[in-house]
Amino acid sequence: MADKTKKAGSSSSEDELKGSEAPLIEHLIELRQRLIYSIIALAVLFILCFFVADHIYNFLLGPFIAAAGSPEAVRLIYTAPQEFFFTKLSVALFAAIFLAFPVIASQIYAFVAPGLYKNERMAFLPYLIATPICFLIGAAVVYYGVMPLALGFFLGMQQVDPTGVSIEMVTRVSEYLSLIMTLLLAFGVCFQMPVILTLLAQVGLIGVDNLKTWRRYAIVAIVIVAAFLTPPDPISQIGLAIPLLLLYELSVIAVRIVEKRRLAREAQLAQELET
């Protein structure tokens, strides 16, 4: 009797395991398909961007030209035969990732959406839209604000003396690209703070009281992050720290609104269950 019970229990466990294998395989196949679509989009855009990499790089020189005053005052060099070629590859990859983000985000949403309820999909969609918008705002702050000020600070250190020793800033193309890409990515990622915090508030992991309690620690963390992600000049560090502090305060307001809506929705749901 005991053997029959053990066999019945083991067979039911095996049935459950077999039943869970099919959905797991289907999910893996679906994930592979979404990854293939994303990689194809990234590869196609990379090839296209490589052919216009010169124009993209010239666009990225905009802050340098603004700081120098004219295109004629901007002079860049490369010190190895292959340096500019690999710089163009980096430019093409950077632009391809940036342009492919809508495709990648849509594939992520298409993979996650079937497992969500309708109200959860509607709640998740605004964050998917807000992510690239916040990234663009952060990149615009760098391109039009922080980068020209930082380059103006660096150019101001030049020593041009016709009768004596002249010290002139001649930048390598790869070094300039590394600088502006680092700042664009750093600002773009850091400007996701309201999106991340409101999403955590949406699922109930944090509340407005938590953000108020963490404010002093957040200020210290923001200063450290700004010093770590930006070049060692005060303009870039202040240019990142001040917007992040403002974004944190904006996040407090956004989390308060999201928390009130969530609590009201939970109270309504509890009232409906009681009736």
Short mmCIF file of C-alpha atoms in Angstrom, two decimals:
data_model
loop_
_atom_site.label_atom_id
_atom_site.label_comp_id
_atom_site.label_asym_id
_atom_site.label_seq_id
_atom_site.Cartn_x
_atom_site.Cartn_y
_atom_site.Cartn_z
CA MET A 1 0.00 0.00 0.00
CA ALA A 2 2.83 2.30 0.95
CA ASP A 3 4.64 1.43 -2.27
CA LYS A 4 1.53 2.27 -4.29
CA THR A 5 1.20 5.60 -2.47
CA LYS A 6 4.89 6.35 -3.09
CA LYS A 7 4.53 5.43 -6.77
CA ALA A 8 1.40 7.57 -7.07
CA GLY A 9 3.20 10.51 -5.44
CA SER A 10 6.26 10.13 -7.64
CA SER A 11 4.12 9.85 -10.78
CA SER A 12 2.20 13.01 -9.88
CA SER A 13 5.49 14.84 -9.30
CA GLU A 14 6.76 13.62 -12.66
CA ASP A 15 3.54 14.79 -14.32
CA GLU A 16 3.93 18.24 -12.77
CA LEU A 17 7.56 18.37 -13.89
CA LYS A 18 6.62 17.33 -17.42
CA GLY A 19 3.83 19.90 -17.43
CA SER A 20 6.24 22.66 -16.45
CA GLU A 21 8.86 21.67 -19.00
CA ALA A 22 6.77 22.70 -22.00
CA PRO A 23 6.07 26.29 -20.81
CA LEU A 24 9.72 26.71 -19.86
CA ILE A 25 10.88 25.60 -23.30
CA GLU A 26 8.30 27.88 -24.91
CA HIS A 27 9.54 30.82 -22.85
CA LEU A 28 13.15 30.08 -23.81
CA ILE A 29 12.20 29.86 -27.48
CA GLU A 30 10.32 33.14 -27.19
CA LEU A 31 13.29 34.76 -25.43
CA ARG A 32 15.66 33.53 -28.14
CA GLN A 33 13.37 34.95 -30.82
CA ARG A 34 13.23 38.36 -29.11
CA LEU A 35 17.02 38.39 -28.72
CA ILE A 36 17.49 37.52 -32.40
CA TYR A 37 15.20 40.38 -33.45
CA SER A 38 17.10 42.80 -31.21
CA ILE A 39 20.51 41.64 -32.47
CA ILE A 40 19.39 41.90 -36.11
CA ALA A 41 18.13 45.45 -35.56
CA LEU A 42 21.37 46.36 -33.79
CA ALA A 43 23.53 44.83 -36.54
CA VAL A 44 21.62 46.56 -39.37
CA LEU A 45 21.78 49.93 -37.62
CA PHE A 46 25.48 49.42 -36.85
CA ILE A 47 26.27 48.90 -40.54
CA LEU A 48 24.19 51.93 -41.55
CA CYS A 49 25.72 54.11 -38.84
CA PHE A 50 29.24 53.12 -39.83
CA PHE A 51 28.77 54.65 -43.28
CA VAL A 52 27.68 57.95 -41.70
CA ALA A 53 30.05 57.76 -38.73
CA ASP A 54 31.87 60.91 -39.88
CA HIS A 55 28.64 62.92 -39.75
CA ILE A 56 27.75 61.48 -36.33
CA TYR A 57 31.20 62.34 -35.00
CA ASN A 58 30.90 65.86 -36.41
CA PHE A 59 27.58 66.18 -34.57
CA LEU A 60 29.24 65.04 -31.35
CA LEU A 61 31.83 67.80 -31.90
CA GLY A 62 29.08 70.39 -31.43
CA PRO A 63 29.94 71.14 -27.76
CA PHE A 64 33.63 71.44 -28.65
CA ILE A 65 32.83 73.92 -31.44
CA ALA A 66 30.56 75.89 -29.10
CA ALA A 67 33.32 76.09 -26.48
CA ALA A 68 36.04 76.98 -29.02
CA GLY A 69 33.93 79.61 -30.76
CA SER A 70 34.25 78.36 -34.34
CA PRO A 71 34.91 75.12 -36.27
CA GLU A 72 38.29 76.48 -37.38
CA ALA A 73 39.43 76.64 -33.76
CA VAL A 74 38.80 72.92 -33.23
CA ARG A 75 41.75 70.67 -33.97
CA LEU A 76 41.80 66.94 -33.29
CA ILE A 77 44.43 64.35 -34.13
CA TYR A 78 44.95 60.59 -34.08
CA THR A 79 48.33 59.14 -33.22
CA ALA A 80 48.00 55.61 -34.59
CA PRO A 81 47.03 54.52 -38.12
CA GLN A 82 44.09 52.43 -36.90
CA GLU A 83 42.89 54.84 -34.18
CA PHE A 84 40.34 56.79 -36.21
CA PHE A 85 38.98 53.59 -37.80
CA PHE A 86 38.28 52.06 -34.39
CA THR A 87 36.88 55.40 -33.26
CA LYS A 88 34.41 55.27 -36.15
CA LEU A 89 33.47 51.71 -35.11
CA SER A 90 32.81 52.97 -31.57
CA VAL A 91 30.74 55.86 -32.91
CA ALA A 92 28.70 53.49 -35.09
CA LEU A 93 28.09 51.07 -32.20
CA PHE A 94 27.14 53.90 -29.84
CA ALA A 95 24.68 55.36 -32.36
CA ALA A 96 23.29 51.91 -33.22
CA ILE A 97 22.55 51.10 -29.58
CA PHE A 98 20.91 54.49 -29.15
CA LEU A 99 18.74 54.10 -32.27
CA ALA A 100 17.94 50.44 -31.60
CA PHE A 101 16.63 51.12 -28.10
CA PRO A 102 12.97 51.42 -29.23
CA VAL A 103 13.25 48.03 -30.95
CA ILE A 104 14.96 46.43 -27.94
CA ALA A 105 12.43 47.96 -25.53
CA SER A 106 9.50 46.78 -27.66
CA GLN A 107 10.93 43.25 -27.72
CA ILE A 108 11.32 43.29 -23.94
CA TYR A 109 7.73 44.48 -23.58
CA ALA A 110 6.48 41.85 -26.05
CA PHE A 111 8.24 39.14 -24.01
CA VAL A 112 6.99 40.35 -20.62
CA ALA A 113 3.48 41.53 -21.54
CA PRO A 114 1.79 38.09 -21.95
CA GLY A 115 2.57 37.32 -18.31
CA LEU A 116 0.98 40.52 -17.03
CA TYR A 117 -2.61 41.45 -16.34
CA LYS A 118 -4.18 44.17 -18.46
CA ASN A 119 -3.90 46.77 -15.68
CA GLU A 120 -0.26 45.76 -15.10
CA ARG A 121 0.51 46.18 -18.80
CA MET A 122 -1.09 49.62 -18.76
CA ALA A 123 0.96 50.52 -15.67
CA PHE A 124 4.21 49.24 -17.21
CA LEU A 125 3.82 50.98 -20.57
CA PRO A 126 4.33 54.58 -19.33
CA TYR A 127 7.68 53.61 -17.79
CA LEU A 128 8.74 52.09 -21.09
CA ILE A 129 7.95 55.40 -22.81
CA ALA A 130 9.49 57.55 -20.06
CA THR A 131 12.84 55.72 -20.13
CA PRO A 132 14.09 57.03 -23.52
CA ILE A 133 12.61 60.47 -22.83
CA CYS A 134 14.57 60.78 -19.58
CA PHE A 135 17.69 59.52 -21.35
CA LEU A 136 17.29 62.17 -24.06
CA ILE A 137 16.83 64.89 -21.45
CA GLY A 138 20.02 63.78 -19.69
CA ALA A 139 21.91 63.67 -23.00
CA ALA A 140 20.63 67.15 -23.91
CA VAL A 141 21.86 68.53 -20.57
CA VAL A 142 25.33 67.18 -21.42
CA TYR A 143 25.36 68.27 -25.04
CA TYR A 144 24.02 71.79 -24.62
CA GLY A 145 25.05 72.60 -21.06
CA VAL A 146 27.72 70.65 -19.22
CA MET A 147 30.03 69.69 -22.09
CA PRO A 148 30.51 73.22 -23.54
CA LEU A 149 31.17 74.59 -20.04
CA ALA A 150 33.67 71.81 -19.24
CA LEU A 151 35.49 72.20 -22.54
CA GLY A 152 35.57 75.97 -22.08
CA PHE A 153 37.18 75.36 -18.68
CA PHE A 154 39.82 73.09 -20.27
CA LEU A 155 40.46 75.46 -23.19
CA GLY A 156 40.92 78.32 -20.74
CA MET A 157 44.04 76.59 -19.44
CA GLN A 158 45.85 77.03 -22.76
CA GLN A 159 48.88 79.29 -22.82
CA VAL A 160 49.35 80.98 -26.17
CA ASP A 161 52.36 83.29 -26.09
CA PRO A 162 53.94 84.29 -29.44
CA THR A 163 57.11 85.47 -27.69
CA GLY A 164 57.52 82.50 -25.36
CA VAL A 165 56.35 78.96 -24.72
CA SER A 166 52.86 78.09 -25.96
CA ILE A 167 50.76 75.32 -24.45
CA GLU A 168 47.88 74.31 -26.69
CA MET A 169 45.20 71.63 -26.19
CA VAL A 170 45.29 69.23 -29.14
CA THR A 171 42.83 66.42 -28.44
CA ARG A 172 42.92 62.90 -29.83
CA VAL A 173 39.74 61.80 -31.59
CA SER A 174 39.42 58.68 -29.43
CA GLU A 175 39.88 60.62 -26.19
CA TYR A 176 37.21 63.16 -27.10
CA LEU A 177 34.80 60.42 -28.11
CA SER A 178 35.46 58.58 -24.85
CA LEU A 179 34.80 61.75 -22.87
CA ILE A 180 31.51 62.70 -24.52
CA MET A 181 30.23 59.09 -24.62
CA THR A 182 30.99 58.66 -20.92
CA LEU A 183 29.12 61.84 -20.06
CA LEU A 184 26.16 61.07 -22.32
CA LEU A 185 25.77 57.58 -20.86
CA ALA A 186 26.33 58.76 -17.28
CA PHE A 187 23.73 61.53 -17.52
CA GLY A 188 21.31 59.38 -19.49
CA VAL A 189 21.44 56.55 -16.95
CA CYS A 190 21.34 58.83 -13.91
CA PHE A 191 18.29 60.65 -15.30
CA GLN A 192 16.41 57.35 -15.00
CA MET A 193 16.14 57.97 -11.25
CA PRO A 194 12.48 59.15 -11.31
CA VAL A 195 11.50 56.21 -13.52
CA ILE A 196 13.15 53.64 -11.25
CA LEU A 197 11.89 55.14 -7.98
CA THR A 198 8.30 55.54 -9.18
CA LEU A 199 8.34 51.99 -10.55
CA LEU A 200 9.49 50.71 -7.15
CA ALA A 201 6.74 52.76 -5.52
CA GLN A 202 4.22 51.33 -7.99
CA VAL A 203 4.95 47.78 -6.78
CA GLY A 204 5.03 48.88 -3.14
CA LEU A 205 8.73 48.38 -2.41
CA ILE A 206 9.33 51.99 -1.34
CA GLY A 207 7.25 54.94 -0.20
CA VAL A 208 7.59 58.67 0.16
CA ASP A 209 8.61 58.26 3.82
CA ASN A 210 11.55 56.12 2.73
CA LEU A 211 12.77 58.78 0.31
CA LYS A 212 12.50 61.48 2.97
CA THR A 213 14.47 59.32 5.41
CA TRP A 214 17.12 58.52 2.80
CA ARG A 215 17.53 62.14 1.63
CA ARG A 216 20.78 62.84 3.50
CA TYR A 217 22.29 59.56 2.34
CA ALA A 218 21.08 60.24 -1.20
CA ILE A 219 22.89 63.59 -1.25
CA VAL A 220 26.17 61.91 -0.28
CA ALA A 221 25.61 59.12 -2.82
CA ILE A 222 24.83 61.63 -5.59
CA VAL A 223 28.02 63.58 -4.91
CA ILE A 224 30.07 60.35 -4.98
CA VAL A 225 28.41 59.16 -8.20
CA ALA A 226 28.96 62.55 -9.86
CA ALA A 227 32.64 62.51 -8.87
CA PHE A 228 33.07 58.93 -10.11
CA LEU A 229 31.25 59.16 -13.45
CA THR A 230 32.47 62.54 -14.65
CA PRO A 231 35.96 63.85 -15.51
CA PRO A 232 37.96 65.36 -12.62
CA ASP A 233 36.78 68.91 -13.18
CA PRO A 234 34.32 70.78 -10.95
CA ILE A 235 32.01 71.89 -13.77
CA SER A 236 31.15 68.36 -14.92
CA GLN A 237 30.73 67.11 -11.37
CA ILE A 238 28.49 70.00 -10.33
CA GLY A 239 26.66 69.73 -13.66
CA LEU A 240 25.67 66.15 -12.83
CA ALA A 241 25.18 66.53 -9.08
CA ILE A 242 22.72 69.46 -9.21
CA PRO A 243 20.31 67.86 -11.74
CA LEU A 244 20.41 64.60 -9.78
CA LEU A 245 19.50 66.41 -6.57
CA LEU A 246 16.60 68.11 -8.38
CA LEU A 247 15.55 64.76 -9.85
CA TYR A 248 15.55 63.20 -6.39
CA GLU A 249 13.21 65.90 -5.11
CA LEU A 250 11.06 65.42 -8.22
CA SER A 251 11.03 61.69 -7.49
CA VAL A 252 9.73 62.38 -3.98
CA ILE A 253 6.74 64.22 -5.48
CA ALA A 254 6.16 61.53 -8.11
CA VAL A 255 6.38 58.72 -5.55
CA ARG A 256 3.87 60.55 -3.31
CA ILE A 257 1.38 60.67 -6.20
CA VAL A 258 1.97 57.02 -7.15
CA GLU A 259 1.71 55.89 -3.54
CA LYS A 260 -1.63 57.66 -3.02
CA ARG A 261 -3.04 56.06 -6.17
CA ARG A 262 -1.77 52.62 -5.17
CA LEU A 263 -3.20 52.85 -1.66
CA ALA A 264 -6.53 54.08 -3.00
CA ARG A 265 -6.62 51.21 -5.49
CA GLU A 266 -5.78 48.66 -2.78
CA ALA A 267 -8.46 50.11 -0.47
CA GLN A 268 -11.05 49.92 -3.26
CA LEU A 269 -10.07 46.33 -4.01
CA ALA A 270 -10.33 45.37 -0.33
CA GLN A 271 -13.77 47.00 -0.13
CA GLU A 272 -14.94 45.08 -3.18
CA LEU A 273 -13.73 41.81 -1.67
CA GLU A 274 -15.60 42.52 1.56
CA THR A 275 -18.85 43.15 -0.27
#
